[in-house]
């Protein structure tokens, strides 16, 4: 199948850090369909060869295992081209259309890796130049809007020119192998699904922690914050994957219908729960990786009086029969104690204890997303106590765990998130992409938090860089008699 992949923002940060390395890995693995062409689009005045040289130089900055040899890049470069465009000029879209029509590939992918403010203009201009035919697919990179109203405006404009099945709203977390294995674990095995409900689960925790600060993205982060950047999309998509009912089949709409039901079942916010069950924080100066680091307000591009949150912790519930009464805790932040993304399923204790146990927690399933990728099942077992007489067994239980490391198990067979998602777009698979009604429902749920913070003059709680966030986060979960996984 021949295809053209047009990358708007082809010289930008996302293109060389994520998209080009992912496409090269697919090329190296032999999974990128033959007859493909990748066209970078940007305002720079570059020839095809100059663009290829630019991408080759950028590959020196990606991790070693993903760097091509000179021979590999020479073969990959043969499918790279560059088109100079000013995205505000209609005549430039006409020239792009002429380039694409001359080849008449079986499929065309438009990857819009630009500022969200350009989405509507790009869609309008593509349609005006005839680049919205049924064989065209458009990929929209987050964030899609700043709030519910702006998200709706983008979706309404896009829907004027492209059918829903042509639109691929990307969330790279859904492409992570560990998230794929979450679906496989739940719906491909009979072991866990009977336990996956309120009768057996005490609480569920989702943590997406970063040890880095905002780095050079201070100006961007000032207009975004942790709630928009991480909770509205990544964390809520993970919550949906955990809490959704089994779909009737593996089709895109069947899966997305069930995720939408979860979002619609989230308990609405009240003034009381906004005060008690939501914690926003902002990192101050501290220590990270053994070195002193500045606070958020001292970062480049950040307002010295900024109230932008770099940390969010919240408690919510899903109002349906499966999950009624089970608290879901979400926590994400920058400059935390470590880089760690995980989902922890804490099971209820046995209804009648016949063994002694000095362990504070019982059974739990840990789904590691990054940097480790795999599953841990924590159990209690009876070991041999040397203080007992020979042949006598101790009546005290000790913690043991079964650990499945996907990287060790599957090794080079693993497919990265962007690699998987880009191949899915080329092949026309929508399963791992977000539908417009999902996205709007997520915005509808987070908007009361944004409004509450806008009216709150106290600002975010400060936490020292290198810690696990404000103490109020631990206090919030402790009110239910639980604690975060690293504190157990």
PDB file of N, CA and C in Angstrom, residues 85-94 121 125:
ATOM      1  N   UNK A  85       6.282  25.711   3.421  1.00  0.00           N
ATOM      2  CA  UNK A  85       4.919  26.234   3.443  1.00  0.00           C
ATOM      3  C   UNK A  85       4.765  27.303   4.513  1.00  0.00           C
ATOM      4  N   UNK A  86       3.987  28.315   4.188  1.00  0.00           N
ATOM      5  CA  UNK A  86       3.456  29.253   5.164  1.00  0.00           C
ATOM      6  C   UNK A  86       2.008  28.841   5.377  1.00  0.00           C
ATOM      7  N   UNK A  87       1.684  28.345   6.550  1.00  0.00           N
ATOM      8  CA  UNK A  87       0.374  27.750   6.773  1.00  0.00           C
ATOM      9  C   UNK A  87      -0.769  28.748   6.699  1.00  0.00           C
ATOM     10  N   UNK A  88      -0.442  30.020   6.584  1.00  0.00           N
ATOM     11  CA  UNK A  88      -1.496  31.034   6.451  1.00  0.00           C
ATOM     12  C   UNK A  88      -1.798  31.371   4.993  1.00  0.00           C
ATOM     13  N   UNK A  89      -1.018  30.811   4.058  1.00  0.00           N
ATOM     14  CA  UNK A  89      -1.159  31.165   2.643  1.00  0.00           C
ATOM     15  C   UNK A  89      -1.828  30.038   1.855  1.00  0.00           C
ATOM     16  N   UNK A  90      -2.954  30.366   1.229  1.00  0.00           N
ATOM     17  CA  UNK A  90      -3.727  29.369   0.481  1.00  0.00           C
ATOM     18  C   UNK A  90      -2.930  28.794  -0.675  1.00  0.00           C
ATOM     19  N   UNK A  91      -2.094  29.616  -1.320  1.00  0.00           N
ATOM     20  CA  UNK A  91      -1.357  29.138  -2.490  1.00  0.00           C
ATOM     21  C   UNK A  91      -0.358  28.033  -2.125  1.00  0.00           C
ATOM     22  N   UNK A  92       0.124  28.058  -0.872  1.00  0.00           N
ATOM     23  CA  UNK A  92       1.058  27.008  -0.462  1.00  0.00           C
ATOM     24  C   UNK A  92       0.353  25.651  -0.329  1.00  0.00           C
ATOM     25  N   UNK A  93      -0.899  25.664   0.067  1.00  0.00           N
ATOM     26  CA  UNK A  93      -1.667  24.421   0.132  1.00  0.00           C
ATOM     27  C   UNK A  93      -1.946  23.882  -1.276  1.00  0.00           C
ATOM     28  N   UNK A  94      -2.132  24.790  -2.203  1.00  0.00           N
ATOM     29  CA  UNK A  94      -2.342  24.369  -3.588  1.00  0.00           C
ATOM     30  C   UNK A  94      -1.095  23.651  -4.108  1.00  0.00           C
ATOM     31  N   UNK A 121      -7.406  26.583  10.928  1.00  0.00           N
ATOM     32  CA  UNK A 121      -6.953  27.151   9.665  1.00  0.00           C
ATOM     33  C   UNK A 121      -6.404  26.075   8.741  1.00  0.00           C
ATOM     34  N   UNK A 125      -7.944  25.142   5.048  1.00  0.00           N
ATOM     35  CA  UNK A 125      -7.120  25.268   3.843  1.00  0.00           C
ATOM     36  C   UNK A 125      -6.934  23.925   3.140  1.00  0.00           C
TER      37      UNK A 125
END
